[in-house]
Short mmCIF file of C-alpha atoms in Angstrom, two decimals:
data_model
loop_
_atom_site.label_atom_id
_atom_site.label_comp_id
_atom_site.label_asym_id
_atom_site.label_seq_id
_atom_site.Cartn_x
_atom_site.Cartn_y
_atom_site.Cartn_z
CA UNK A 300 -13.79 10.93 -17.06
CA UNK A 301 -10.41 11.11 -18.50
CA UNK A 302 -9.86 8.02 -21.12
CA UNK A 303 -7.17 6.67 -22.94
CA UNK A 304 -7.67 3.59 -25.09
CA UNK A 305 -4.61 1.99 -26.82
CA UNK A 306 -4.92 -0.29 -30.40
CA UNK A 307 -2.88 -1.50 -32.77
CA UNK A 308 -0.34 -3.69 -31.33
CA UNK A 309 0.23 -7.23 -32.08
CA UNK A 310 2.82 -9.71 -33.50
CA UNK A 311 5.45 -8.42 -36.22
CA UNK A 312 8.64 -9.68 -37.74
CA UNK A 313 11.51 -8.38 -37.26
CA UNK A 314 11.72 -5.47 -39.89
CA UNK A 315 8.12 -4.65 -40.19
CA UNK A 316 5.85 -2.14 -39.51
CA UNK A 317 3.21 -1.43 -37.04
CA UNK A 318 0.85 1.62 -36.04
CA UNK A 319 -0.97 2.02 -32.94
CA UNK A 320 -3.34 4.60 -32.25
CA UNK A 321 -4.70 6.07 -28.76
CA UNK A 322 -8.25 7.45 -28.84
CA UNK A 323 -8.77 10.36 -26.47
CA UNK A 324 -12.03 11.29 -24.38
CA UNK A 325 -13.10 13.58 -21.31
CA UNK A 326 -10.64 16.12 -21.92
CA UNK A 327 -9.79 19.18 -24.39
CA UNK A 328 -7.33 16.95 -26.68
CA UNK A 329 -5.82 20.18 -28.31
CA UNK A 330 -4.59 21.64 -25.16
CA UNK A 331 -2.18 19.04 -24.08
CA UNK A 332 0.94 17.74 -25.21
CA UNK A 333 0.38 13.87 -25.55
CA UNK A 334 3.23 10.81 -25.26
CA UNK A 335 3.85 7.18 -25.99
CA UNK A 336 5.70 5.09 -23.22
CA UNK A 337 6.88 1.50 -23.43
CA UNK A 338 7.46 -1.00 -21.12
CA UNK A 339 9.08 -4.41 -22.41
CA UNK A 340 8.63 -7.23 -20.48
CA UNK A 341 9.68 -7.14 -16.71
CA UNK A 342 11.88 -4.11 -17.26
CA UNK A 343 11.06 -0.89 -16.36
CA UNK A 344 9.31 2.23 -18.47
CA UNK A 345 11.02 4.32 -21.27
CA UNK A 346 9.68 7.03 -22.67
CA UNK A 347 9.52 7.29 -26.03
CA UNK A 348 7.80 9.69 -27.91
CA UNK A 349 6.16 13.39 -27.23
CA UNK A 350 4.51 15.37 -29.15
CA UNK A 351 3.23 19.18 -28.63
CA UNK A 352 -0.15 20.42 -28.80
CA UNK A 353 -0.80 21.28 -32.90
CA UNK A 354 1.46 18.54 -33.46
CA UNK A 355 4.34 21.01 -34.77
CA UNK A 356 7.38 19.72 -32.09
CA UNK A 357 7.92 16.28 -31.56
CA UNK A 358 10.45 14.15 -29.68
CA UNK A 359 11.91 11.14 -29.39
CA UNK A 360 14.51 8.87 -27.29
CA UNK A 361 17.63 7.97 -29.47
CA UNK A 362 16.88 4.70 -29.79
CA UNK A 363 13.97 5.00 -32.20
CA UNK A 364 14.57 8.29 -34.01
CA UNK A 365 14.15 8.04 -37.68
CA UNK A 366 12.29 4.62 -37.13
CA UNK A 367 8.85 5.55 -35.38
CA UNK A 368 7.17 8.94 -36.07
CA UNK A 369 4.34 10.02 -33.47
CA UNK A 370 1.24 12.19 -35.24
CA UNK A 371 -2.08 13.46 -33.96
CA UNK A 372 -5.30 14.17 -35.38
CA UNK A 373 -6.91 16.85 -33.12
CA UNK A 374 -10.53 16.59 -35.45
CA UNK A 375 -10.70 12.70 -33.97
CA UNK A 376 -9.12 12.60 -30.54
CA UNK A 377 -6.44 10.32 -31.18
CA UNK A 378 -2.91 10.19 -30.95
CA UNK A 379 -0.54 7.70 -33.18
CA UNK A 380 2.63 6.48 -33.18
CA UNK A 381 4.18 4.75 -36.57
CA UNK A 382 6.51 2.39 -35.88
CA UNK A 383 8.97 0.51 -38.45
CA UNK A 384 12.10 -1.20 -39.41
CA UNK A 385 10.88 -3.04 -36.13
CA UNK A 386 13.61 -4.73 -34.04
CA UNK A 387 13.46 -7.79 -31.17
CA UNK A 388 13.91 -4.60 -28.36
CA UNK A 389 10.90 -2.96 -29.57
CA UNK A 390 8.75 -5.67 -28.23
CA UNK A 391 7.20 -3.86 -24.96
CA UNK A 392 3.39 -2.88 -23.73
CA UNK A 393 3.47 0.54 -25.60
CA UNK A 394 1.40 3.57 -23.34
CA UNK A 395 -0.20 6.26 -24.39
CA UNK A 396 -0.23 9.22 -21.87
CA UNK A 397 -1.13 13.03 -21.51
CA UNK A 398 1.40 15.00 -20.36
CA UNK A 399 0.44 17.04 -17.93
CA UNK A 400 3.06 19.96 -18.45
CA UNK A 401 5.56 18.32 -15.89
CA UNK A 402 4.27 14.68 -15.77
CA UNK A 403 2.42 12.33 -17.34
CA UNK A 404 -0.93 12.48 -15.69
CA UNK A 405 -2.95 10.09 -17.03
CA UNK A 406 -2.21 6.85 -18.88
CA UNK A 407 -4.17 4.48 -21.08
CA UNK A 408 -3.94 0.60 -20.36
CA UNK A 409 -1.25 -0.32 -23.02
CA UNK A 410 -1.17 -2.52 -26.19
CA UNK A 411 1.43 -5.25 -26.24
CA UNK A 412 3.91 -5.08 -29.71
CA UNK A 413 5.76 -8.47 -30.03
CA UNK A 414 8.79 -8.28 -32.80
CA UNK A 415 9.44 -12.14 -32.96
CA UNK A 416 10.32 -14.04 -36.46
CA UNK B 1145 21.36 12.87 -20.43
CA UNK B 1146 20.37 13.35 -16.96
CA UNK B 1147 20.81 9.32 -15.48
CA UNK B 1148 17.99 8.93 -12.12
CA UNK B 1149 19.30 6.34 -9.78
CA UNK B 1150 16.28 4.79 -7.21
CA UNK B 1151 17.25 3.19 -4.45
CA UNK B 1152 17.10 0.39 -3.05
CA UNK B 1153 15.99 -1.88 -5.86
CA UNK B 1154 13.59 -3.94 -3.50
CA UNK B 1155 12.30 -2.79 0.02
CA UNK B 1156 10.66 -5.25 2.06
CA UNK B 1157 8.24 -3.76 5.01
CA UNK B 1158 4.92 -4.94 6.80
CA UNK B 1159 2.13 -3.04 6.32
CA UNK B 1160 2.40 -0.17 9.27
CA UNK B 1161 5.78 0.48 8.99
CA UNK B 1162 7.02 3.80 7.12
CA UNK B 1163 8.59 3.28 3.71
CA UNK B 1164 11.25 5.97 2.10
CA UNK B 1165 12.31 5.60 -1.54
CA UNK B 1166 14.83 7.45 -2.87
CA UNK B 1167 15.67 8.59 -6.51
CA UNK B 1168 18.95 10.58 -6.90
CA UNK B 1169 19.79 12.62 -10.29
CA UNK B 1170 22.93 13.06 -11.86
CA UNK B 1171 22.91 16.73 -12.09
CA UNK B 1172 20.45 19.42 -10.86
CA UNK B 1173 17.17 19.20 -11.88
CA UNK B 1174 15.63 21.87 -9.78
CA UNK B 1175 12.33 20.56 -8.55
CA UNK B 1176 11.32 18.82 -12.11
CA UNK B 1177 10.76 15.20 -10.64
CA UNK B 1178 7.46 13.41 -10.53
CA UNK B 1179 6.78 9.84 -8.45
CA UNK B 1180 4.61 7.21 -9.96
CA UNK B 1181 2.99 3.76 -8.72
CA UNK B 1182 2.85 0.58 -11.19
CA UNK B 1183 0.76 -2.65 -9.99
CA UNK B 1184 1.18 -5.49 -11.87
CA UNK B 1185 -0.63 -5.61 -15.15
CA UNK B 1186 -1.90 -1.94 -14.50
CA UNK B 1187 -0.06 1.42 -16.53
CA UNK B 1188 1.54 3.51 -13.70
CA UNK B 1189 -0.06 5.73 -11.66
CA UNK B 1190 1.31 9.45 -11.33
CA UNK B 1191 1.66 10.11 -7.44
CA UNK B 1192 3.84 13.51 -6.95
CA UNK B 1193 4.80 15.74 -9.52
CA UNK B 1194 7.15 18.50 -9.11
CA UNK B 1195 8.80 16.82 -6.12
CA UNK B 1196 5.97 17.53 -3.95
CA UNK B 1197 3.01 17.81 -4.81
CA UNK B 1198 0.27 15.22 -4.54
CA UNK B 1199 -1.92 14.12 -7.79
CA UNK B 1200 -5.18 14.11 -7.21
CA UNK B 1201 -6.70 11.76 -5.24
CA UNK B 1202 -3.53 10.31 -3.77
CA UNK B 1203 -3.89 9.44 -0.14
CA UNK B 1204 -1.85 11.78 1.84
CA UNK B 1205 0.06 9.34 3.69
CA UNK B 1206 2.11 9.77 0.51
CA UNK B 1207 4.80 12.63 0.49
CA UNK B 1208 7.15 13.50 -1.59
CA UNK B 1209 10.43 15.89 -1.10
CA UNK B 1210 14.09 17.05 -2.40
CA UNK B 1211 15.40 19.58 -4.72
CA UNK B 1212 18.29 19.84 -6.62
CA UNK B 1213 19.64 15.34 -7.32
CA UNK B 1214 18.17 14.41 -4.40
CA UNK B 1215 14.53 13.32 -3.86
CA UNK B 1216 12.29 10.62 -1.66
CA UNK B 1217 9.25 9.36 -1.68
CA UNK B 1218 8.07 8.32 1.91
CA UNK B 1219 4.80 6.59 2.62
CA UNK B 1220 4.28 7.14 6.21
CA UNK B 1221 1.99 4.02 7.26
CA UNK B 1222 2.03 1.11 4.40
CA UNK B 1223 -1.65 0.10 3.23
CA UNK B 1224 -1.72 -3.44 1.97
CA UNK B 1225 -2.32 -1.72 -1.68
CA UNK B 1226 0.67 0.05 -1.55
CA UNK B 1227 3.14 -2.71 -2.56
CA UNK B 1228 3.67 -1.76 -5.78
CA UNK B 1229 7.08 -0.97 -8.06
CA UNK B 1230 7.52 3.04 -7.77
CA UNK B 1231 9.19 5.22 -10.20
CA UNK B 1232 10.88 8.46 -10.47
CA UNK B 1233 10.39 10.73 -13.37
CA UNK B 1234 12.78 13.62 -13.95
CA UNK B 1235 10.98 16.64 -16.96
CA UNK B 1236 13.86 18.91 -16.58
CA UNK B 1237 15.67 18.29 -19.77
CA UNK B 1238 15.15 15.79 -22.36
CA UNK B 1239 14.87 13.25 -22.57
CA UNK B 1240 12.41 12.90 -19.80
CA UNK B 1241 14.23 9.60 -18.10
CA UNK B 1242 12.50 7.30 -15.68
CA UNK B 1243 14.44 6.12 -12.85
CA UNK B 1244 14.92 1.51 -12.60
CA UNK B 1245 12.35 1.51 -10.17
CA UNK B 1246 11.88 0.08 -6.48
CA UNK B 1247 9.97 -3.02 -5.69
CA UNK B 1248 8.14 -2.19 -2.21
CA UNK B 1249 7.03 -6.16 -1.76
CA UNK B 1250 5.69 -7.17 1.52
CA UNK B 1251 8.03 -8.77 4.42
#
């Protein structure tokens, strides 16, 4: 069975830093491309992050370029995403997700971030 | 940055009736759109992916078509599980943008 188990979020001041990881099971980890998704708080998803198979291309929405940086470890599964200077509009249920080449196929349950002072 | 417009916002239907969602794009993105299904407190669901074709395990009353900007999602008999906020997902370019969503709530 396909898993995807989210950690790492939690409460953070505005301006700090925060990493959540996303541990990986049932599937061959190093053949997919793997993302991070948010959701904040009755809105609707973004997508945020991608990142390719040997972790050589990555992208990311505008919004949190040069602030959050999204890494893999193929040797443990698991896929991260660094996030910092942390602003109020980060706060969101962050998912991780495999992308399935056109889609994202399967999703992990989310990990709240809060960015509140 | 291709912009996905759903529509409407909210549907309200009784289970039985046929629901169609639609999710337009603001320029061509071939047949690069995928359909998912959030519940509350759940992640979303992927439904259809390249416009349509069902995910596995998805009841077939669900069916997805369109090509080019336009694209629905119909349901063609509502279940009582099937009220649930649906979005679009277009992978043609990036970034890959999720449509607003639509509500389907119960009449």
């Amino acid at each position: 069975e396909v898993q995807l188990v989210e950690s790492g979020g939690g409460l953070v001041q505005p301006g700090g830093s925060l990493r959540l990881s996303c541990a990986a099971s049932g599937f061959t980890f190093t053949t997919y491309w793997m993302g991070w998704v948010r959701q904040a708080p009755g809105k609707g998803l973004e997508w945020v992050a991608n990142i390719k198979t040997d972790g050589s291309d990555k992208y990311y929405v505008d919004s949190v370029k040069g602030r959050f940086t999204i890494s893999r470890d193929n040797a443990k599964n698991s896929l991260y995403l660094q996030m910092n200077s942390l602003r109020a509009e980060d706060t969101a249920v962050y998912y991780c997700a495999r992308d399935g080449g056109r889609n994202f196929d399967c999703w992990g349950q989310g990990t709240l971030v809060t960015v509140s002072s | 940055e291709i912009v996905l417009t759903q529509s409407p916002a909210t549907l309200s239907l009784s289970p039985g009736e046929r629901a169609t969602l639609s999710c337009r794009a603001s320029q061509s993105i071939s047949t690069h759109l995928a359909w998912y299904q959030q519940k509350p407190g759940q992640p979303p669901r992927l439904l259809i992916y390249d416009a349509s074709n069902r995910a596995t395990g998805v009841p077939a009353r669900f069916s997805g078509s369109g090509s080019g900007t336009d694209f629905t999602l119909t349901i063609s008999s509502l279940e009582p599980e099937d009220f649930a906020v649906y979005y679009c997902q277009q992978r043609s370019n990036w970034p890959p943008n999720f449509g607003q969503g639509t509500k389907l709530e119960i009449k």
